[in-house]
């Protein structure tokens, strides 16, 4: 599910990178315009540095599409009941990416159940006590078939239970399965991802070749999502600051050795970077081409691994690659 979420999100990123201007787009002759690689100063190679801890380098030029966590809600189910959206907003207000990473670590590394982790989090945030407004009304919170979605669903159900609703959770597979159930009212709420869902609805409404409307601009992407959702009977609570999007990580030892915290700093400091990621990375604008075109990063070698999975993380910590594609909310980013 995580892989399909990411690839769906990123398929629409060609517009974002193309917006930076292709050679010749300013009226010059592309055949005589030097490429970034031809004009860049050759930097000394920065070899991979092994280490136990990973850190994401900030995407300071907006290569990736936003993918903030957002509660997607059946519009008919909340018609005349503003309390549900308000309770979901209260959960979103507490969730930033470090908090999401900690929740994922508790489930994926510490092996606690999503239910237990969500209950503890709601208590810690003071969300387990609410005004009793639900009057026992049944609410079904759906989840995708991966742990992060299950934990988010438990958070939503828990805050609704605390407010007097009769909330239950149901894991119902991938987006192609749970979204129709949400639209029909079989599900009331599903935790979603702003950019991914925007493009999923966009392609569904306007065809597989539709121009992308999701971008690195959260407000603009949410505006597009709101309109697309309205057309299929969905409304959305406030997005959380937390994101689960593609990101590029190095070991903390590498970051400390070279003094880098952002992708721009990496590109300005290091040449000959050994990059690891999914097999499609050298052809996808969100991956190697985007790093080279948007950031001017000098990639010396690409190692075919996986999309943010154990192969990439192991290659990073073991010092086989310097930079790897990961998910920004991965439990491995929690550190010690």
Tab-separated table of C-alpha atoms in Angstrom:
chain	number	residue	atom	x	y	z
A	1	UNK	CA	0.000	0.000	0.000
A	2	UNK	CA	2.777	2.402	0.930
A	3	UNK	CA	4.471	1.849	-2.416
A	4	UNK	CA	1.283	2.356	-4.385
A	5	UNK	CA	0.490	5.502	-2.434
A	6	UNK	CA	3.861	6.978	-3.245
A	7	UNK	CA	3.901	6.064	-6.904
A	8	UNK	CA	0.370	7.397	-7.355
A	9	UNK	CA	1.390	10.634	-5.718
A	10	UNK	CA	4.541	11.040	-7.652
A	11	UNK	CA	3.219	10.222	-11.085
A	12	UNK	CA	1.883	13.770	-11.169
A	13	UNK	CA	5.148	15.479	-10.381
A	14	UNK	CA	6.296	15.961	-13.956
A	15	UNK	CA	4.506	19.311	-14.111
A	16	UNK	CA	6.257	20.524	-10.966
A	17	UNK	CA	9.723	19.854	-12.349
A	18	UNK	CA	8.820	20.972	-15.855
A	19	UNK	CA	7.670	24.255	-14.381
A	20	UNK	CA	11.287	25.088	-13.684
A	21	UNK	CA	11.790	25.532	-17.430
A	22	UNK	CA	13.158	23.144	-20.022
A	23	UNK	CA	16.164	24.114	-22.148
A	24	UNK	CA	14.989	26.509	-24.828
A	25	UNK	CA	11.783	27.426	-22.991
A	26	UNK	CA	12.928	31.039	-22.704
A	27	UNK	CA	13.331	31.315	-26.459
A	28	UNK	CA	16.953	30.199	-26.608
A	29	UNK	CA	18.183	27.382	-28.797
A	30	UNK	CA	18.185	24.260	-26.649
A	31	UNK	CA	20.973	22.753	-28.752
A	32	UNK	CA	23.370	25.555	-27.756
A	33	UNK	CA	22.205	26.070	-24.160
A	34	UNK	CA	24.666	24.489	-21.678
A	35	UNK	CA	23.060	21.982	-19.336
A	36	UNK	CA	23.280	22.307	-15.553
A	37	UNK	CA	25.737	19.431	-15.540
A	38	UNK	CA	27.941	21.212	-18.092
A	39	UNK	CA	28.005	24.492	-16.183
A	40	UNK	CA	28.183	23.130	-12.634
A	41	UNK	CA	31.391	23.319	-10.661
A	42	UNK	CA	32.718	19.820	-10.150
A	43	UNK	CA	32.587	19.073	-6.430
A	44	UNK	CA	34.660	16.613	-4.472
A	45	UNK	CA	32.890	13.279	-4.019
A	46	UNK	CA	31.303	12.672	-0.618
A	47	UNK	CA	31.561	8.985	0.185
A	48	UNK	CA	28.767	7.202	2.098
A	49	UNK	CA	29.160	7.229	5.872
A	50	UNK	CA	27.744	4.281	7.802
A	51	UNK	CA	25.701	4.946	10.924
A	52	UNK	CA	22.798	3.634	12.965
A	53	UNK	CA	20.569	6.730	12.723
A	54	UNK	CA	18.975	8.324	9.653
A	55	UNK	CA	17.871	11.900	9.046
A	56	UNK	CA	15.789	13.384	6.220
A	57	UNK	CA	17.313	16.302	4.335
A	58	UNK	CA	14.763	19.079	3.929
A	59	UNK	CA	13.215	19.392	0.459
A	60	UNK	CA	13.751	23.149	0.529
A	61	UNK	CA	12.990	23.725	-3.167
A	62	UNK	CA	9.744	21.733	-3.184
A	63	UNK	CA	10.570	18.759	-5.398
A	64	UNK	CA	7.924	16.559	-3.804
A	65	UNK	CA	4.162	17.005	-3.761
A	66	UNK	CA	2.652	17.698	-0.332
A	67	UNK	CA	1.123	14.646	1.332
A	68	UNK	CA	-0.227	15.895	4.640
A	69	UNK	CA	-2.500	13.602	6.610
A	70	UNK	CA	-6.137	14.626	6.123
A	71	UNK	CA	-9.405	13.051	7.343
A	72	UNK	CA	-11.653	12.319	4.346
A	73	UNK	CA	-15.318	12.248	5.342
A	74	UNK	CA	-18.577	11.181	3.719
A	75	UNK	CA	-20.375	14.504	3.242
A	76	UNK	CA	-23.875	13.140	3.852
A	77	UNK	CA	-22.754	11.555	7.126
A	78	UNK	CA	-21.743	14.881	8.631
A	79	UNK	CA	-24.519	17.016	7.187
A	80	UNK	CA	-25.966	18.843	10.182
A	81	UNK	CA	-23.314	17.428	12.528
A	82	UNK	CA	-20.403	19.862	12.681
A	83	UNK	CA	-19.041	18.199	15.801
A	84	UNK	CA	-17.417	15.353	13.870
A	85	UNK	CA	-15.238	17.642	11.753
A	86	UNK	CA	-14.318	19.679	14.821
A	87	UNK	CA	-13.166	16.571	16.690
A	88	UNK	CA	-11.106	15.427	13.725
A	89	UNK	CA	-9.580	18.916	13.520
A	90	UNK	CA	-8.533	18.588	17.157
A	91	UNK	CA	-6.571	15.442	16.343
A	92	UNK	CA	-4.987	17.021	13.254
A	93	UNK	CA	-3.864	20.014	15.306
A	94	UNK	CA	-1.618	17.765	17.430
A	95	UNK	CA	-0.011	15.799	14.599
A	96	UNK	CA	3.267	16.917	13.083
A	97	UNK	CA	5.706	14.622	11.302
A	98	UNK	CA	7.842	13.860	14.399
A	99	UNK	CA	4.665	12.852	16.254
A	100	UNK	CA	3.655	10.600	13.375
A	101	UNK	CA	7.117	9.040	13.292
A	102	UNK	CA	6.847	8.324	17.032
A	103	UNK	CA	3.442	6.684	16.569
A	104	UNK	CA	4.812	4.527	13.754
A	105	UNK	CA	7.817	3.536	15.862
A	106	UNK	CA	5.554	2.469	18.716
A	107	UNK	CA	3.683	0.143	16.364
A	108	UNK	CA	6.313	-0.985	13.838
A	109	UNK	CA	9.366	-1.204	16.104
A	110	UNK	CA	8.056	-1.517	19.652
A	111	UNK	CA	5.282	-3.872	18.488
A	112	UNK	CA	2.409	-2.255	20.335
A	113	UNK	CA	-1.045	-2.424	18.753
A	114	UNK	CA	-2.445	0.578	16.922
A	115	UNK	CA	-5.335	0.656	19.402
A	116	UNK	CA	-3.068	0.856	22.453
A	117	UNK	CA	-0.790	3.440	20.837
A	118	UNK	CA	-3.726	5.638	19.802
A	119	UNK	CA	-5.321	5.489	23.250
A	120	UNK	CA	-2.070	6.523	24.918
A	121	UNK	CA	-1.562	9.378	22.456
A	122	UNK	CA	-5.083	10.752	22.920
A	123	UNK	CA	-4.642	10.672	26.700
A	124	UNK	CA	-1.268	12.413	26.429
A	125	UNK	CA	-2.800	15.153	24.265
A	126	UNK	CA	-5.835	15.567	26.532
A	127	UNK	CA	-8.199	14.438	23.767
A	128	UNK	CA	-9.658	11.459	25.633
A	129	UNK	CA	-12.134	13.684	27.464
A	130	UNK	CA	-14.701	15.500	25.323
A	131	UNK	CA	-18.108	17.096	25.587
A	132	UNK	CA	-20.739	14.400	25.077
A	133	UNK	CA	-22.256	15.328	21.724
A	134	UNK	CA	-22.399	12.007	19.861
A	135	UNK	CA	-25.553	10.566	21.467
A	136	UNK	CA	-24.401	7.044	20.598
A	137	UNK	CA	-24.453	7.662	16.850
A	138	UNK	CA	-22.597	4.949	14.921
A	139	UNK	CA	-19.500	6.046	12.986
A	140	UNK	CA	-17.246	3.692	11.001
A	141	UNK	CA	-13.636	4.762	10.472
A	142	UNK	CA	-11.931	2.928	7.613
A	143	UNK	CA	-8.229	2.233	7.226
A	144	UNK	CA	-5.875	1.140	4.490
A	145	UNK	CA	-4.026	-2.117	4.964
A	146	UNK	CA	-0.857	-0.685	6.526
A	147	UNK	CA	-0.022	0.192	10.104
A	148	UNK	CA	0.114	3.982	9.837
A	149	UNK	CA	-3.395	4.115	8.403
A	150	UNK	CA	-4.651	1.759	11.109
A	151	UNK	CA	-3.177	3.946	13.866
A	152	UNK	CA	-4.655	7.130	12.399
A	153	UNK	CA	-8.049	5.425	12.147
A	154	UNK	CA	-7.805	4.474	15.823
A	155	UNK	CA	-7.009	8.095	16.709
A	156	UNK	CA	-10.104	9.323	14.873
A	157	UNK	CA	-12.310	6.607	16.385
A	158	UNK	CA	-10.914	7.238	19.852
A	159	UNK	CA	-11.658	10.958	19.913
A	160	UNK	CA	-15.161	10.308	18.563
A	161	UNK	CA	-15.794	7.643	21.220
A	162	UNK	CA	-14.657	10.128	23.856
A	163	UNK	CA	-17.331	12.535	22.598
A	164	UNK	CA	-20.131	9.975	22.889
A	165	UNK	CA	-20.198	8.508	19.384
A	166	UNK	CA	-20.233	4.752	18.856
A	167	UNK	CA	-17.084	4.634	16.713
A	168	UNK	CA	-15.568	1.496	15.231
A	169	UNK	CA	-12.668	0.863	12.860
A	170	UNK	CA	-12.501	-1.342	9.778
A	171	UNK	CA	-9.440	-2.180	7.685
A	172	UNK	CA	-10.657	-2.404	4.133
A	173	UNK	CA	-7.673	-2.678	1.809
A	174	UNK	CA	-6.321	-0.218	-0.717
A	175	UNK	CA	-7.677	3.084	-2.020
A	176	UNK	CA	-9.478	1.421	-4.917
A	177	UNK	CA	-11.441	-0.571	-2.317
A	178	UNK	CA	-12.011	1.855	0.526
A	179	UNK	CA	-12.770	5.012	-1.429
A	180	UNK	CA	-15.991	3.645	-2.995
A	181	UNK	CA	-17.024	2.478	0.474
A	182	UNK	CA	-16.427	5.984	1.804
A	183	UNK	CA	-18.381	7.558	-1.028
A	184	UNK	CA	-21.319	5.188	-0.525
A	185	UNK	CA	-21.480	5.814	3.228
A	186	UNK	CA	-20.410	2.308	4.217
A	187	UNK	CA	-17.475	4.106	5.823
A	188	UNK	CA	-17.822	7.499	7.495
A	189	UNK	CA	-14.171	8.596	7.675
A	190	UNK	CA	-10.829	7.445	6.265
A	191	UNK	CA	-7.363	8.905	6.982
A	192	UNK	CA	-5.957	10.125	3.677
A	193	UNK	CA	-3.021	11.979	2.113
A	194	UNK	CA	-3.607	15.361	0.491
A	195	UNK	CA	-1.494	15.092	-2.658
A	196	UNK	CA	-2.097	11.420	-3.332
A	197	UNK	CA	-5.868	11.652	-2.994
A	198	UNK	CA	-5.994	14.853	-5.043
A	199	UNK	CA	-4.318	13.145	-7.991
A	200	UNK	CA	-6.363	9.953	-7.547
A	201	UNK	CA	-9.606	11.939	-7.790
A	202	UNK	CA	-8.210	14.146	-10.537
A	203	UNK	CA	-7.327	11.172	-12.741
A	204	UNK	CA	-10.683	9.565	-11.984
A	205	UNK	CA	-12.594	12.673	-12.987
A	206	UNK	CA	-10.473	13.894	-15.884
A	207	UNK	CA	-8.670	10.849	-17.242
A	208	UNK	CA	-5.308	9.211	-16.741
A	209	UNK	CA	-3.560	11.907	-18.770
A	210	UNK	CA	-5.104	14.824	-16.871
A	211	UNK	CA	-2.747	17.657	-15.964
A	212	UNK	CA	-1.638	17.340	-12.353
A	213	UNK	CA	-3.229	19.692	-9.837
A	214	UNK	CA	-1.333	18.548	-6.723
A	215	UNK	CA	1.929	20.368	-6.026
A	216	UNK	CA	4.315	21.428	-3.280
A	217	UNK	CA	1.820	24.189	-2.358
A	218	UNK	CA	-0.440	22.860	0.405
A	219	UNK	CA	-3.115	25.556	0.150
A	220	UNK	CA	-3.434	25.204	-3.619
A	221	UNK	CA	-3.528	21.424	-3.415
A	222	UNK	CA	-6.166	21.466	-0.673
A	223	UNK	CA	-8.270	23.847	-2.762
A	224	UNK	CA	-8.098	21.428	-5.684
A	225	UNK	CA	-8.885	18.487	-3.395
A	226	UNK	CA	-11.900	20.283	-1.925
A	227	UNK	CA	-13.455	20.811	-5.343
A	228	UNK	CA	-12.734	17.274	-6.522
A	229	UNK	CA	-14.096	15.843	-3.277
A	230	UNK	CA	-17.290	17.851	-3.449
A	231	UNK	CA	-18.027	16.305	-6.846
A	232	UNK	CA	-17.954	12.772	-5.369
A	233	UNK	CA	-19.645	13.453	-2.029
A	234	UNK	CA	-16.604	13.958	0.179
A	235	UNK	CA	-15.563	16.699	2.572
A	236	UNK	CA	-12.324	17.071	4.475
A	237	UNK	CA	-11.303	18.086	7.951
A	238	UNK	CA	-8.219	20.251	8.437
A	239	UNK	CA	-4.964	18.645	7.225
A	240	UNK	CA	-2.368	17.882	9.852
A	241	UNK	CA	1.154	19.258	9.653
A	242	UNK	CA	2.287	15.619	9.566
A	243	UNK	CA	3.290	14.304	6.165
A	244	UNK	CA	4.021	10.856	4.802
A	245	UNK	CA	5.717	11.712	1.537
A	246	UNK	CA	8.798	10.717	-0.390
A	247	UNK	CA	11.961	12.115	1.159
A	248	UNK	CA	15.701	11.683	0.884
A	249	UNK	CA	17.708	10.565	3.893
A	250	UNK	CA	21.350	10.270	4.874
A	251	UNK	CA	22.891	8.902	8.040
A	252	UNK	CA	23.243	11.429	10.833
A	253	UNK	CA	26.977	10.668	10.697
A	254	UNK	CA	27.058	11.770	7.032
A	255	UNK	CA	25.009	14.902	7.783
A	256	UNK	CA	27.293	15.837	10.671
A	257	UNK	CA	30.492	15.177	8.726
A	258	UNK	CA	29.436	17.406	5.833
A	259	UNK	CA	27.283	19.918	7.724
A	260	UNK	CA	24.173	19.415	5.593
A	261	UNK	CA	20.517	19.632	6.613
A	262	UNK	CA	18.835	20.358	3.257
A	263	UNK	CA	19.033	18.993	-0.260
A	264	UNK	CA	20.305	22.389	-1.443
A	265	UNK	CA	23.178	22.221	1.020
A	266	UNK	CA	23.991	18.694	-0.082
A	267	UNK	CA	24.057	19.718	-3.747
A	268	UNK	CA	26.316	22.691	-2.954
A	269	UNK	CA	28.686	20.608	-0.839
A	270	UNK	CA	28.978	17.149	-2.341
A	271	UNK	CA	29.630	15.628	-5.742
A	272	UNK	CA	29.739	11.986	-6.790
A	273	UNK	CA	26.786	11.069	-4.586
A	274	UNK	CA	25.834	7.381	-4.459
A	275	UNK	CA	22.031	7.395	-4.610
A	276	UNK	CA	19.789	4.456	-3.750
A	277	UNK	CA	16.096	3.955	-4.428
A	278	UNK	CA	13.507	2.030	-6.407
A	279	UNK	CA	14.432	0.715	-9.872
A	280	UNK	CA	12.382	3.440	-11.576
A	281	UNK	CA	14.271	6.249	-9.786
A	282	UNK	CA	16.571	7.171	-12.723
A	283	UNK	CA	13.521	7.855	-14.917
A	284	UNK	CA	11.101	9.464	-12.425
A	285	UNK	CA	11.036	13.218	-11.928
A	286	UNK	CA	10.540	12.863	-8.175
A	287	UNK	CA	13.812	10.946	-7.888
A	288	UNK	CA	17.180	11.198	-9.681
A	289	UNK	CA	16.135	13.535	-12.540
A	290	UNK	CA	14.473	15.899	-10.075
A	291	UNK	CA	17.475	15.918	-7.776
A	292	UNK	CA	19.709	16.747	-10.731
A	293	UNK	CA	17.453	19.299	-12.420
A	294	UNK	CA	15.880	21.051	-9.425
A	295	UNK	CA	18.849	20.896	-7.052
A	296	UNK	CA	21.804	20.412	-9.407
A	297	UNK	CA	22.866	17.390	-7.361
A	298	UNK	CA	25.805	15.523	-8.887
A	299	UNK	CA	24.891	11.819	-8.779
A	300	UNK	CA	27.910	9.632	-9.361
A	301	UNK	CA	26.197	6.253	-9.090
A	302	UNK	CA	22.678	4.884	-8.688
A	303	UNK	CA	22.027	1.642	-6.769
A	304	UNK	CA	18.699	-0.081	-7.504
A	305	UNK	CA	17.023	-1.049	-4.206
A	306	UNK	CA	13.414	-0.490	-3.103
A	307	UNK	CA	10.958	2.354	-2.426
A	308	UNK	CA	11.730	3.429	1.114
A	309	UNK	CA	11.998	-0.150	2.301
A	310	UNK	CA	14.481	-2.270	4.239
A	311	UNK	CA	16.952	-2.565	1.358
A	312	UNK	CA	17.368	1.197	1.089
A	313	UNK	CA	17.570	1.758	4.830
A	314	UNK	CA	20.071	-1.059	5.266
A	315	UNK	CA	22.222	0.319	2.432
A	316	UNK	CA	22.214	3.740	4.120
A	317	UNK	CA	23.147	2.498	7.593
A	318	UNK	CA	25.699	0.069	6.156
A	319	UNK	CA	27.471	2.755	4.132
A	320	UNK	CA	26.705	1.344	0.670
A	321	UNK	CA	24.833	4.487	-0.419
A	322	UNK	CA	25.039	8.101	0.759
A	323	UNK	CA	21.492	9.219	-0.099
A	324	UNK	CA	18.350	7.099	-0.176
A	325	UNK	CA	14.659	7.514	-0.951
A	326	UNK	CA	12.558	6.927	2.184
A	327	UNK	CA	9.119	7.832	3.539
A	328	UNK	CA	9.146	10.950	5.688
A	329	UNK	CA	7.183	9.305	8.530
A	330	UNK	CA	9.167	6.070	8.615
A	331	UNK	CA	9.732	4.663	12.096
A	332	UNK	CA	13.446	4.362	11.276
A	333	UNK	CA	13.663	8.160	11.458
A	334	UNK	CA	12.741	8.199	15.149
A	335	UNK	CA	16.349	7.763	16.253
A	336	UNK	CA	17.069	6.569	19.758
